[in-house]
Structure formats: C-alpha cells, structure tokens
mmCIF file with all atom_site columns, C-alpha atoms in Angstrom:
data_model
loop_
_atom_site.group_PDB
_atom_site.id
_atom_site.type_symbol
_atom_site.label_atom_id
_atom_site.label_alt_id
_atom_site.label_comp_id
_atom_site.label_asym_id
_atom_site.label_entity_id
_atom_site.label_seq_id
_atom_site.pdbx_PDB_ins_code
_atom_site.Cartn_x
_atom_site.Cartn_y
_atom_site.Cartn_z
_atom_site.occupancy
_atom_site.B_iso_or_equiv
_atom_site.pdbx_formal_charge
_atom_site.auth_seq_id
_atom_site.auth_comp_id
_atom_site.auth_asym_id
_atom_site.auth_atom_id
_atom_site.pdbx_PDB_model_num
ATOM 1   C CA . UNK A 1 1   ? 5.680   -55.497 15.376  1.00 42.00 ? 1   UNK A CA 1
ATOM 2   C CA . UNK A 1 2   ? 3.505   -53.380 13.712  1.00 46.00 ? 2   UNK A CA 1
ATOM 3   C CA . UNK A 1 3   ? 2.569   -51.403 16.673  1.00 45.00 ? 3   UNK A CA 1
ATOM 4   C CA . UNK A 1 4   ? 5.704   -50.996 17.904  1.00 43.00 ? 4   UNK A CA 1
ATOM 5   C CA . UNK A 1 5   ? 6.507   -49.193 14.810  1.00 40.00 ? 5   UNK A CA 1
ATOM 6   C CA . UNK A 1 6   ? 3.698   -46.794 14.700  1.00 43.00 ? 6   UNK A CA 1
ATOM 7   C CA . UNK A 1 7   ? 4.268   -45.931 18.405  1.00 42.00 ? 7   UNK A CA 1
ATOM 8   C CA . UNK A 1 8   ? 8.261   -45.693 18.111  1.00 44.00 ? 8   UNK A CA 1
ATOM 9   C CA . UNK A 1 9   ? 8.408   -43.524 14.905  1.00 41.00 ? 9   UNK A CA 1
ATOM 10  C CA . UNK A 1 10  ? 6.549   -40.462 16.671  1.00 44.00 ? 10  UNK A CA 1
ATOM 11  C CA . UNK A 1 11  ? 8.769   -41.115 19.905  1.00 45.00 ? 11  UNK A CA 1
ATOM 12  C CA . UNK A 1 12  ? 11.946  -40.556 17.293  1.00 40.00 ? 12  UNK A CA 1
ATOM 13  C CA . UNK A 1 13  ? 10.599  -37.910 15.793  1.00 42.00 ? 13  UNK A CA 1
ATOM 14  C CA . UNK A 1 14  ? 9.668   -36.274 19.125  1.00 42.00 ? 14  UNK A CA 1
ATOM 15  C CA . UNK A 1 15  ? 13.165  -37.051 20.301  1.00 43.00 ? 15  UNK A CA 1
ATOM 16  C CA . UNK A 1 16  ? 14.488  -35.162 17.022  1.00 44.00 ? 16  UNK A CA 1
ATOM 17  C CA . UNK A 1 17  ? 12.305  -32.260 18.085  1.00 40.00 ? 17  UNK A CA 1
ATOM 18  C CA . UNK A 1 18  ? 14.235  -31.901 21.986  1.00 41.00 ? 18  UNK A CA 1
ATOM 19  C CA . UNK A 1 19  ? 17.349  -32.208 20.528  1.00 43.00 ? 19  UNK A CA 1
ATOM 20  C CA . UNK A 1 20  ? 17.546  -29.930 17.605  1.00 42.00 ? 20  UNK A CA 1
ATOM 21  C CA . UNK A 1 21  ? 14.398  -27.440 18.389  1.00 42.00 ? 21  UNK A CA 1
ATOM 22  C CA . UNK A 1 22  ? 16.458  -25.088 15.699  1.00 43.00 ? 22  UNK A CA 1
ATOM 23  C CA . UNK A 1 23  ? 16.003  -27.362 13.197  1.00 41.00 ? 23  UNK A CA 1
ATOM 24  C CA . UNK A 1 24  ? 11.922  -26.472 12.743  1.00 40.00 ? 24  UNK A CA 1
ATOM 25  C CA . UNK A 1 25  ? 11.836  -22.930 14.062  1.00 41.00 ? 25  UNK A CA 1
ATOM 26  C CA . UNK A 1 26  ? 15.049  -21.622 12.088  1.00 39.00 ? 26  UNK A CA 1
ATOM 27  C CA . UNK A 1 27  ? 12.840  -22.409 8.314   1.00 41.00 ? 27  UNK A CA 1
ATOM 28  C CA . UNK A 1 28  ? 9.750   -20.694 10.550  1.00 41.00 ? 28  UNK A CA 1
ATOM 29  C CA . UNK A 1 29  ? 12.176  -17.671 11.250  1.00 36.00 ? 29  UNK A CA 1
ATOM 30  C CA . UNK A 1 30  ? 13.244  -17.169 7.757   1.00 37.00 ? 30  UNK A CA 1
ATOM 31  C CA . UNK A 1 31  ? 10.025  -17.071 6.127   1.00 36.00 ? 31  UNK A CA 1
ATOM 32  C CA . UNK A 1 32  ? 8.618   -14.709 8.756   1.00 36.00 ? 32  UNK A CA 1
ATOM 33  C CA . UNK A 1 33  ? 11.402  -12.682 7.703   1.00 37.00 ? 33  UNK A CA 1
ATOM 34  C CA . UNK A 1 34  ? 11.159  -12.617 4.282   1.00 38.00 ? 34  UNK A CA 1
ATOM 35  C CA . UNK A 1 35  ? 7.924   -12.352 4.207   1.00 44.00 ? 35  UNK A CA 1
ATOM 36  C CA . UNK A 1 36  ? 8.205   -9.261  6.787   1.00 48.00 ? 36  UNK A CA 1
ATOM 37  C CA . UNK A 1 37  ? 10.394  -7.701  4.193   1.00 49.00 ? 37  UNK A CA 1
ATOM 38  C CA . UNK A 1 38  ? 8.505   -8.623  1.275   1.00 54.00 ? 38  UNK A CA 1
ATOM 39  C CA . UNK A 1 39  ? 5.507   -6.807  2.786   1.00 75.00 ? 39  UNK A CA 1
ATOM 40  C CA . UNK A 1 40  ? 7.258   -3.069  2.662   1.00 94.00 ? 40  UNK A CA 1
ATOM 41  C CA . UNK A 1 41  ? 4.900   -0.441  2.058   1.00 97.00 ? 41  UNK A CA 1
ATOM 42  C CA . UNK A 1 42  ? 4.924   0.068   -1.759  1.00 97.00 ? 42  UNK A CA 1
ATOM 43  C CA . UNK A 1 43  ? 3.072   2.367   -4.201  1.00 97.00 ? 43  UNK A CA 1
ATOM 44  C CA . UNK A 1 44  ? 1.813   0.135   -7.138  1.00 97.00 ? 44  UNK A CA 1
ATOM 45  C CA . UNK A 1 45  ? -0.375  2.799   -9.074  1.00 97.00 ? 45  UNK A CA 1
ATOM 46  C CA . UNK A 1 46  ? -0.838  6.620   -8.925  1.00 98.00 ? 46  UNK A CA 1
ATOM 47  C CA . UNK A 1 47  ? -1.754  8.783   -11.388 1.00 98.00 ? 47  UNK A CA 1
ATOM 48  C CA . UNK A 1 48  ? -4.339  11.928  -12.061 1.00 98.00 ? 48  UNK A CA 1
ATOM 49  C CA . UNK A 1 49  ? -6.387  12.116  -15.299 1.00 96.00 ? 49  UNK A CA 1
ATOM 50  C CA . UNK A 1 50  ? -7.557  15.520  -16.340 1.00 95.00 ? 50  UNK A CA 1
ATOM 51  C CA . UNK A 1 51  ? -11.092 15.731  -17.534 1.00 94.00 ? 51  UNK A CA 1
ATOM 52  C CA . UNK A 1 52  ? -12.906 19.285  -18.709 1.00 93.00 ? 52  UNK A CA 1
ATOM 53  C CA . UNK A 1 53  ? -12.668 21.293  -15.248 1.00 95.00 ? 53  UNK A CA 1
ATOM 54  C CA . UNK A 1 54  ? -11.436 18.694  -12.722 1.00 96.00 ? 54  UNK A CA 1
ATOM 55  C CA . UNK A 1 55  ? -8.910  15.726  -12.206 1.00 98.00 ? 55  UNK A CA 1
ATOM 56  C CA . UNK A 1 56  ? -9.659  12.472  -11.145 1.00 98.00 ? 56  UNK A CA 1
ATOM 57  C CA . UNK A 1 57  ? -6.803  10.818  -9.010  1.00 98.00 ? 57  UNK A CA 1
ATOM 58  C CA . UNK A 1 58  ? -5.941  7.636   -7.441  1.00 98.00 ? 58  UNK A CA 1
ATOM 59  C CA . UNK A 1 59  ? -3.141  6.011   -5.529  1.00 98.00 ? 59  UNK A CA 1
ATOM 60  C CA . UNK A 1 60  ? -3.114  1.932   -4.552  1.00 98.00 ? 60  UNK A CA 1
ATOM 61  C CA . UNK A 1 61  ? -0.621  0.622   -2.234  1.00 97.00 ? 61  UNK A CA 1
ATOM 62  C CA . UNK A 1 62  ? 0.354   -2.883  -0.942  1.00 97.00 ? 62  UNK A CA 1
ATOM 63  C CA . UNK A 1 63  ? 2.764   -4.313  1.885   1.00 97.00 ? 63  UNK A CA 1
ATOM 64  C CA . UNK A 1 64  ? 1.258   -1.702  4.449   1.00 96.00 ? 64  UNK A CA 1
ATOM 65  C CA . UNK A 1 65  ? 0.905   -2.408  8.213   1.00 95.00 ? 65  UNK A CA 1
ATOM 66  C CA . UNK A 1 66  ? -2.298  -1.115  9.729   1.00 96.00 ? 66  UNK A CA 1
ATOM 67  C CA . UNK A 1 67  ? -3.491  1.772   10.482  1.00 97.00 ? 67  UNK A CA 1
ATOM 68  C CA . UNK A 1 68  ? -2.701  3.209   6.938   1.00 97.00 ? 68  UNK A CA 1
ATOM 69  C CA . UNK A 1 69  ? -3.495  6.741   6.430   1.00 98.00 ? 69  UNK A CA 1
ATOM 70  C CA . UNK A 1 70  ? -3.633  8.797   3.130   1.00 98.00 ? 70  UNK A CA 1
ATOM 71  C CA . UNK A 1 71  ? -3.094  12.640  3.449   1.00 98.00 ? 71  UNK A CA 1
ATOM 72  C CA . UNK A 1 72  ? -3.988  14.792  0.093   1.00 98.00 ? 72  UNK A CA 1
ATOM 73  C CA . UNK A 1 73  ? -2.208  18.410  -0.387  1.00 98.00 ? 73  UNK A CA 1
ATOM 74  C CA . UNK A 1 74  ? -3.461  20.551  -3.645  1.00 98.00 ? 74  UNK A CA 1
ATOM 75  C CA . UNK A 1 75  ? -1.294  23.510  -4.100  1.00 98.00 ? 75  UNK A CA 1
ATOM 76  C CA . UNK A 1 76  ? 0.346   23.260  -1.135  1.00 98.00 ? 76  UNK A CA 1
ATOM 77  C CA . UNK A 1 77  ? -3.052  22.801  0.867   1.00 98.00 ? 77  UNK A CA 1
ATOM 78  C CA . UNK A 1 78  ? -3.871  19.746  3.208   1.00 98.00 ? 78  UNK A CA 1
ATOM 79  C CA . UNK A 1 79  ? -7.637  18.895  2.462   1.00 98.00 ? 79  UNK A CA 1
ATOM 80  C CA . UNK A 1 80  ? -9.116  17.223  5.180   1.00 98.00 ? 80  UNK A CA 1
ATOM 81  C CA . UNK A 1 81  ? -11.922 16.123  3.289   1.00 97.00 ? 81  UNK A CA 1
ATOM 82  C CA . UNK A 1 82  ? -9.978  14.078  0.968   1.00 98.00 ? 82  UNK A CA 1
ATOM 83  C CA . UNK A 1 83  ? -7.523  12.023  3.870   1.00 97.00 ? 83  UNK A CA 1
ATOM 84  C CA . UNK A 1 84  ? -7.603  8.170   3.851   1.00 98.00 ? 84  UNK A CA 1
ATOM 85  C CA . UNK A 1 85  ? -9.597  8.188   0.232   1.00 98.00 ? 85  UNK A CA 1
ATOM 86  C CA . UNK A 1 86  ? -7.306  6.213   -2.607  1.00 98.00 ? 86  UNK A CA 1
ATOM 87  C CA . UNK A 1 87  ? -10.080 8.071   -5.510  1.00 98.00 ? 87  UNK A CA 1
ATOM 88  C CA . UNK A 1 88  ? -10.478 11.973  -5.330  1.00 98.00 ? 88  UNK A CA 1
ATOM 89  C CA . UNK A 1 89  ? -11.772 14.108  -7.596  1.00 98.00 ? 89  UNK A CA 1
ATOM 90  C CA . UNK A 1 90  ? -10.324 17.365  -7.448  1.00 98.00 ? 90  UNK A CA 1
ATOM 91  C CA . UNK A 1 91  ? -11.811 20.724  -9.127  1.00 97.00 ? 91  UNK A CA 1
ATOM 92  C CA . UNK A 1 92  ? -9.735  23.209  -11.045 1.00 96.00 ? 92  UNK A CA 1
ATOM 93  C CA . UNK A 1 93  ? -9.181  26.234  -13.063 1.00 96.00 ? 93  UNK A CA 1
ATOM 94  C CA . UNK A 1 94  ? -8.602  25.301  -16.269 1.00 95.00 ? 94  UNK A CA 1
ATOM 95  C CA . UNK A 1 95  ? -5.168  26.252  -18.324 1.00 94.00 ? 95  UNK A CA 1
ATOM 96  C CA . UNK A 1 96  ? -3.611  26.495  -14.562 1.00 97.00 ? 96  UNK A CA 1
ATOM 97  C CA . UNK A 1 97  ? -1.452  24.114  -13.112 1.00 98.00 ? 97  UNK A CA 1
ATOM 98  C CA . UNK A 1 98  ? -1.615  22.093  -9.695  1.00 98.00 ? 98  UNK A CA 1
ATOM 99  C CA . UNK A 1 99  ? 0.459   20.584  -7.678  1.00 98.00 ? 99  UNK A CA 1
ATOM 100 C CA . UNK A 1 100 ? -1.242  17.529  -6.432  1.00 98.00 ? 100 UNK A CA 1
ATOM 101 C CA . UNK A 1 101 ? 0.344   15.139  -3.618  1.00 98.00 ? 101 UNK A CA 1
ATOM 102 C CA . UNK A 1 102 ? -0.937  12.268  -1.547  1.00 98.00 ? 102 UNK A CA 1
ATOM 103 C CA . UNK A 1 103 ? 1.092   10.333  0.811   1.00 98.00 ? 103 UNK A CA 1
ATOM 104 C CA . UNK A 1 104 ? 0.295   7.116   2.214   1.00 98.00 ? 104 UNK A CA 1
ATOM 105 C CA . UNK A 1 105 ? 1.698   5.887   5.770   1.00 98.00 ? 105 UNK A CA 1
ATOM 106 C CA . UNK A 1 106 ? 1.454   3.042   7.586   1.00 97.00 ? 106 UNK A CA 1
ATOM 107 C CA . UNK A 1 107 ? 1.782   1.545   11.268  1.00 96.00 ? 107 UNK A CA 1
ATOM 108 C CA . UNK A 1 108 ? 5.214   0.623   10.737  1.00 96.00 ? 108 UNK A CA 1
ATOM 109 C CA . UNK A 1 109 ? 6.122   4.778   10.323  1.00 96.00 ? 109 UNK A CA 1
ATOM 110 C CA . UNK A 1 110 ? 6.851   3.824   6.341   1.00 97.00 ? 110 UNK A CA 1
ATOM 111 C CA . UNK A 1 111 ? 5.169   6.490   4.006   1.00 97.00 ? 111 UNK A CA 1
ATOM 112 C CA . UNK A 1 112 ? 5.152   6.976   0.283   1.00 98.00 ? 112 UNK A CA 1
ATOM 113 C CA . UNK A 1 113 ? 4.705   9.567   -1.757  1.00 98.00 ? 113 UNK A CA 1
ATOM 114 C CA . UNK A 1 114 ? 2.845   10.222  -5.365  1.00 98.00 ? 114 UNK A CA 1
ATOM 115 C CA . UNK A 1 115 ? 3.525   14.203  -7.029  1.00 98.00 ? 115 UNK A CA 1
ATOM 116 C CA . UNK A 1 116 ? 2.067   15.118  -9.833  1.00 98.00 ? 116 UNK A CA 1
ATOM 117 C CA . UNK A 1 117 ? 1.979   18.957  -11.434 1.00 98.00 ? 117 UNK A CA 1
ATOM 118 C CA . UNK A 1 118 ? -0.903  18.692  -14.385 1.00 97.00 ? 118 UNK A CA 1
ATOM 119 C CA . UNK A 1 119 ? -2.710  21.148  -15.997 1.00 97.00 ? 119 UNK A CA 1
ATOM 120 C CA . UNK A 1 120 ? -6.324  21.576  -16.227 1.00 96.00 ? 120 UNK A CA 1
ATOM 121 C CA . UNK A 1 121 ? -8.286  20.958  -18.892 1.00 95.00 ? 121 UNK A CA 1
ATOM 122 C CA . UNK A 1 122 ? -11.818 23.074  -20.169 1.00 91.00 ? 122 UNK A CA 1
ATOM 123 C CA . UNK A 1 123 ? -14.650 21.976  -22.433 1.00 76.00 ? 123 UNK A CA 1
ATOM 124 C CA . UNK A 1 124 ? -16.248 18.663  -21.957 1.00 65.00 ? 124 UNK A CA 1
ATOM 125 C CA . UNK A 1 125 ? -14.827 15.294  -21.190 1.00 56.00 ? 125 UNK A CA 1
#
C-alpha cells in the first residue's frame, strides 16, 4: 500500500500539471514581472563636493540593464575622458560656477540624469 502511494501521488500531481499548466507558470509570470519593473533604472546617489580648486563627483545607480553607459558634460562640454566613470574629479576656477551633468543609460534605452551648478572653492581642503 505504501508503494502505491508514493508512486500515485507524483502521477496526481503530474496530472494537475497537464490540466492546469497556468496554474504554475501564471505565479512564474508575475514575479518576472514585478521584478522586471522593480529593476527600472534609478539614480540612488549623486552629488559633487567642492574642495580648494576642484570638485569631486559621483553618481550610483541600480535597476540598470547592461550595457550601462555614463556620459559627463562640464559647462556644456562632453569629456570623453570621464564617460562610464561613477567618481570624477573635476578641476576648476575658483569663485566661478559650473554646470556639471552626468547621465547614465542603460540597454533598455532608460537614462537618468544628475545636474548640479556649484561653485568653486580656493585655499586648501
């Protein structure tokens, strides 16, 4: 008797499984789905800290699909040197202004954006 029950129970179950298929793969769907829009491409920190003659900036992100690419602008100015870098240290003028941006895009054609206008500092840190 006792075989017959370890043998039938997985034949039941496997019958359950032909006859409602949507039963396991609709939970599946809707945590794939949630979690898909859980992920979105977020911005979680960004910020610039002036220090005597240069500021030192930083953006971290989360929920991105690969590739992610970071593109830095000062003033207006791309600087190639500084794409797909989350820390940059930027030189500057002090008592001027600067318009820093970075914007961070991912495989999924989502892009964020951190703007910051701070002014430079002189003396030492």
């Amino acid at each position: 008797m006792r075989k017959s029950y370890k043998i039938a129970l997985p034949a039941v179950m496997a019958a359950a499984l032909l006859t409602a298929p949507a039963a396991l793969t609709s939970p599946a769907s809707a945590s794939a789905t949630q979690s898909a829009s859980a992920m979105a491409l977020t911005l979680d920190y960004a910020g610039c800290e002036a220090i005597a003659r240069r500021f030192l900036c930083e953006v971290d992100y989360s929920g991105a699909v690969a590739p992610v690419a970071i593109r830095w602008s000062v003033n207006g100015n791309h600087i190639p040197s500084f794409d797909n870098r989350s820390f940059v240290g930027i030189g500057c003028q002090p008592t001027f202004r600067y318009d820093i941006r970075a914007v961070v895009s991912d495989g999924s054609g989502a892009s964020v954006q951190f703007h910051t206008t701070p002014i430079c500092r002189s003396g030492t840190p």
